[in-house]
Amino acid sequence: ASISTDLGDIALNAALESLKTTGKKTKYKGSLNINGFQTGKLLKQEKTLGALTMGLSVEGSGLTMDDLDTKVKLRVDSFAYQGYTYKNFTLDGTLKQYFFSGKAAFEDENLKFKLDGDLDYNGEVPKYAFTFALENADFKALNLTDRALKARGTVDVDLATSDFKVINGRLDIRKFAIFNGKDMYAVDSLLFASIDQEGQSEIEVRSDIVDADFQGTINLYSLSEVVRRHFNNYFSLHDTTYNKPAAPQN
């Protein structure tokens, strides 16, 4: 089925095969294509959101999480946000029960990255394992900042948590660099390791410029602010002094 409106064009093709009478799972296959859809007009946010052109395909079986086995492919050819048109985003993944595995990539001239990872919700404690490789992000060109700011780096994450205030695992940042239009700040490697047992947290920070250890009852939501202030002693990444208060760490 195809629909043409003042907002854009939509084409949907889908097939559903119910096999409940034979004891087998329901099978389905479908695709959705959107061309030049004016998301800003639909959501009444025309100053922020613009036209969207994308394609989505789904093929699999199962309609509940317990029997779900599905492949998903997403392609975003273009999407306008904040006056900038992003291009060439892809996602290819599989969802089997409570486990998702997939790869994503952005091939825009001002935003280029690859993401490869797994999300496992089968156990009592969800597990997250992924690698995010950012080759280039030009925040000024993307209209996300008024001044020159570029970044690159690779992040490896291996965490297990049901509450991000309490995490077990590690965060490894490699080949990280920020350019503020004048100076380049680079860190070859930076490791955050966190272990939480019975409310007592231990966090290690290891890098080529600073080593730090945090112990006690730690508020992980505000820890990033504490670490940011620590790094700001070495690298000035702000135009003005940053005065936001940080929650205490015991």
Tab-separated table of C-alpha atoms in Angstrom, residues 74-236:
chain	number	residue	atom	x	y	z
A	74	LEU	CA	17.012	0.193	8.981
A	75	ARG	CA	18.356	2.668	6.449
A	76	VAL	CA	18.034	6.421	6.941
A	77	ASP	CA	19.028	8.167	3.735
A	78	SER	CA	18.490	11.651	5.123
A	79	PHE	CA	17.012	13.383	8.155
A	80	ALA	CA	17.018	17.098	8.955
A	81	TYR	CA	17.606	18.239	12.541
A	82	GLN	CA	18.558	21.702	13.806
A	83	GLY	CA	19.044	22.953	10.274
A	84	TYR	CA	21.458	20.179	9.292
A	85	THR	CA	20.617	17.223	7.029
A	86	TYR	CA	22.141	13.981	8.323
A	87	LYS	CA	22.816	11.305	5.700
A	88	ASN	CA	23.584	7.608	5.453
A	89	PHE	CA	22.663	5.876	8.724
A	90	THR	CA	22.247	2.083	8.749
A	91	LEU	CA	21.242	-0.472	11.389
A	92	ASP	CA	21.322	-4.246	10.966
A	93	GLY	CA	20.280	-6.348	13.929
A	94	THR	CA	18.602	-9.447	15.289
A	95	LEU	CA	16.255	-9.742	18.249
A	96	LYS	CA	15.811	-13.185	19.787
A	97	GLN	CA	13.704	-13.249	22.931
A	98	TYR	CA	15.415	-10.781	25.278
A	99	PHE	CA	18.723	-10.638	23.404
A	100	PHE	CA	19.567	-8.013	20.773
A	101	SER	CA	22.691	-8.080	18.625
A	102	GLY	CA	23.381	-5.524	15.960
A	103	LYS	CA	25.604	-3.175	14.029
A	104	ALA	CA	25.001	0.473	13.225
A	105	ALA	CA	26.946	2.989	11.176
A	106	PHE	CA	26.803	6.664	10.236
A	107	GLU	CA	28.576	7.728	7.061
A	108	ASP	CA	27.827	11.446	7.076
A	109	GLU	CA	30.679	13.818	6.168
A	110	ASN	CA	30.389	15.511	9.585
A	111	LEU	CA	29.393	12.485	11.678
A	112	LYS	CA	31.054	9.151	11.039
A	113	PHE	CA	30.937	6.217	13.444
A	114	LYS	CA	30.421	2.476	13.790
A	115	LEU	CA	28.609	0.739	16.639
A	116	ASP	CA	28.741	-3.018	17.209
A	117	GLY	CA	27.188	-4.583	20.276
A	118	ASP	CA	24.865	-6.829	22.230
A	119	LEU	CA	22.104	-6.145	24.761
A	120	ASP	CA	21.209	-9.165	26.894
A	121	TYR	CA	18.070	-8.988	29.053
A	122	ASN	CA	17.691	-12.749	29.579
A	123	GLY	CA	19.136	-12.782	33.096
A	124	GLU	CA	18.086	-10.948	36.250
A	125	VAL	CA	20.765	-8.330	35.584
A	126	PRO	CA	20.900	-6.883	32.041
A	127	LYS	CA	24.266	-7.011	30.263
A	128	TYR	CA	25.620	-4.469	27.801
A	129	ALA	CA	28.639	-5.142	25.587
A	130	PHE	CA	29.472	-2.909	22.655
A	131	THR	CA	32.176	-0.973	20.832
A	132	PHE	CA	31.542	2.566	19.626
A	133	ALA	CA	34.151	3.827	17.165
A	134	LEU	CA	33.766	7.542	16.462
A	135	GLU	CA	35.909	8.548	13.500
A	136	ASN	CA	34.710	12.126	13.257
A	137	ALA	CA	32.104	14.423	14.794
A	138	ASP	CA	32.052	18.083	13.830
A	139	PHE	CA	29.611	19.609	16.305
A	140	LYS	CA	29.710	23.087	14.787
A	141	ALA	CA	28.943	21.782	11.296
A	142	LEU	CA	26.072	19.774	12.816
A	143	ASN	CA	24.707	22.989	14.355
A	144	LEU	CA	25.041	21.530	17.849
A	145	THR	CA	27.451	24.207	19.082
A	146	ASP	CA	28.297	27.774	18.091
A	147	ARG	CA	32.060	27.386	18.368
A	148	ALA	CA	34.458	24.993	16.684
A	149	LEU	CA	34.412	21.579	18.338
A	150	LYS	CA	35.425	18.224	16.877
A	151	ALA	CA	35.887	14.828	18.517
A	152	ARG	CA	37.003	11.298	17.772
A	153	GLY	CA	37.657	8.174	19.825
A	154	THR	CA	36.737	4.567	20.537
A	155	VAL	CA	34.682	3.361	23.498
A	156	ASP	CA	34.501	-0.275	24.634
A	157	VAL	CA	31.754	-1.064	27.149
A	158	ASP	CA	31.212	-4.281	29.114
A	159	LEU	CA	28.666	-3.664	31.875
A	160	ALA	CA	26.072	-5.537	33.885
A	161	THR	CA	23.424	-3.482	35.698
A	162	SER	CA	19.716	-3.081	36.266
A	163	ASP	CA	20.245	0.400	37.739
A	164	PHE	CA	22.896	2.717	36.320
A	165	LYS	CA	23.565	4.073	39.784
A	166	VAL	CA	24.986	0.615	40.552
A	167	ILE	CA	27.108	-0.981	37.845
A	168	ASN	CA	29.597	-3.808	37.459
A	169	GLY	CA	31.980	-3.782	34.547
A	170	ARG	CA	34.346	-1.557	32.649
A	171	LEU	CA	34.446	1.354	30.244
A	172	ASP	CA	37.546	1.664	28.073
A	173	ILE	CA	38.152	4.842	26.026
A	174	ARG	CA	40.930	4.736	23.433
A	175	LYS	CA	42.441	7.223	20.973
A	176	PHE	CA	40.196	9.977	22.314
A	177	ALA	CA	40.758	13.535	21.088
A	178	ILE	CA	38.911	16.864	21.132
A	179	PHE	CA	39.716	19.889	18.951
A	180	ASN	CA	38.256	23.222	20.101
A	181	GLY	CA	39.260	25.234	17.041
A	182	LYS	CA	42.604	26.181	18.498
A	183	ASP	CA	44.079	23.312	20.501
A	184	MET	CA	43.950	19.529	20.290
A	185	TYR	CA	43.468	17.554	23.523
A	186	ALA	CA	44.234	13.850	23.242
A	187	VAL	CA	44.190	10.877	25.583
A	188	ASP	CA	45.652	7.636	24.272
A	189	SER	CA	43.770	5.415	26.706
A	190	LEU	CA	41.362	5.867	29.588
A	191	LEU	CA	39.864	3.042	31.657
A	192	PHE	CA	36.958	3.200	34.097
A	193	ALA	CA	36.486	-0.006	36.092
A	194	SER	CA	33.566	-0.249	38.504
A	195	ILE	CA	32.682	-2.926	41.036
A	196	ASP	CA	29.660	-2.569	43.311
A	197	GLN	CA	28.872	-4.971	46.161
A	198	GLU	CA	26.294	-4.400	48.881
A	199	GLY	CA	26.171	-0.660	48.284
A	200	GLN	CA	29.922	-0.122	48.513
A	201	SER	CA	31.484	0.949	45.228
A	202	GLU	CA	35.057	0.862	44.004
A	203	ILE	CA	35.925	2.779	40.858
A	204	GLU	CA	39.315	2.950	39.204
A	205	VAL	CA	40.335	5.555	36.633
A	206	ARG	CA	43.521	4.815	34.706
A	207	SER	CA	44.959	6.883	31.863
A	208	ASP	CA	48.199	8.238	30.495
A	209	ILE	CA	47.613	11.561	32.299
A	210	VAL	CA	45.908	10.678	35.575
A	211	ASP	CA	45.202	7.767	37.933
A	212	ALA	CA	42.392	7.961	40.473
A	213	ASP	CA	40.481	5.689	42.846
A	214	PHE	CA	37.013	6.249	44.311
A	215	GLN	CA	35.674	4.163	47.186
A	216	GLY	CA	32.575	4.276	49.335
A	217	THR	CA	28.919	5.049	48.589
A	218	ILE	CA	29.300	6.680	45.195
A	219	ASN	CA	26.622	8.474	43.208
A	220	LEU	CA	27.531	7.342	39.689
A	221	TYR	CA	25.152	9.857	38.107
A	222	SER	CA	27.237	12.747	39.423
A	223	LEU	CA	30.621	11.008	39.245
A	224	SER	CA	31.045	12.165	35.639
A	225	GLU	CA	30.874	15.748	36.913
A	226	VAL	CA	33.601	15.049	39.453
A	227	VAL	CA	35.810	13.430	36.797
A	228	ARG	CA	35.139	16.318	34.391
A	229	ARG	CA	36.310	18.830	36.952
A	230	HIS	CA	39.386	16.726	37.591
A	231	PHE	CA	40.281	16.711	33.888
A	232	ASN	CA	39.502	20.408	33.576
A	233	ASN	CA	42.480	20.998	35.874
A	234	TYR	CA	44.607	19.757	32.980
A	235	PHE	CA	42.576	20.709	29.888
A	236	SER	CA	40.358	23.773	29.531
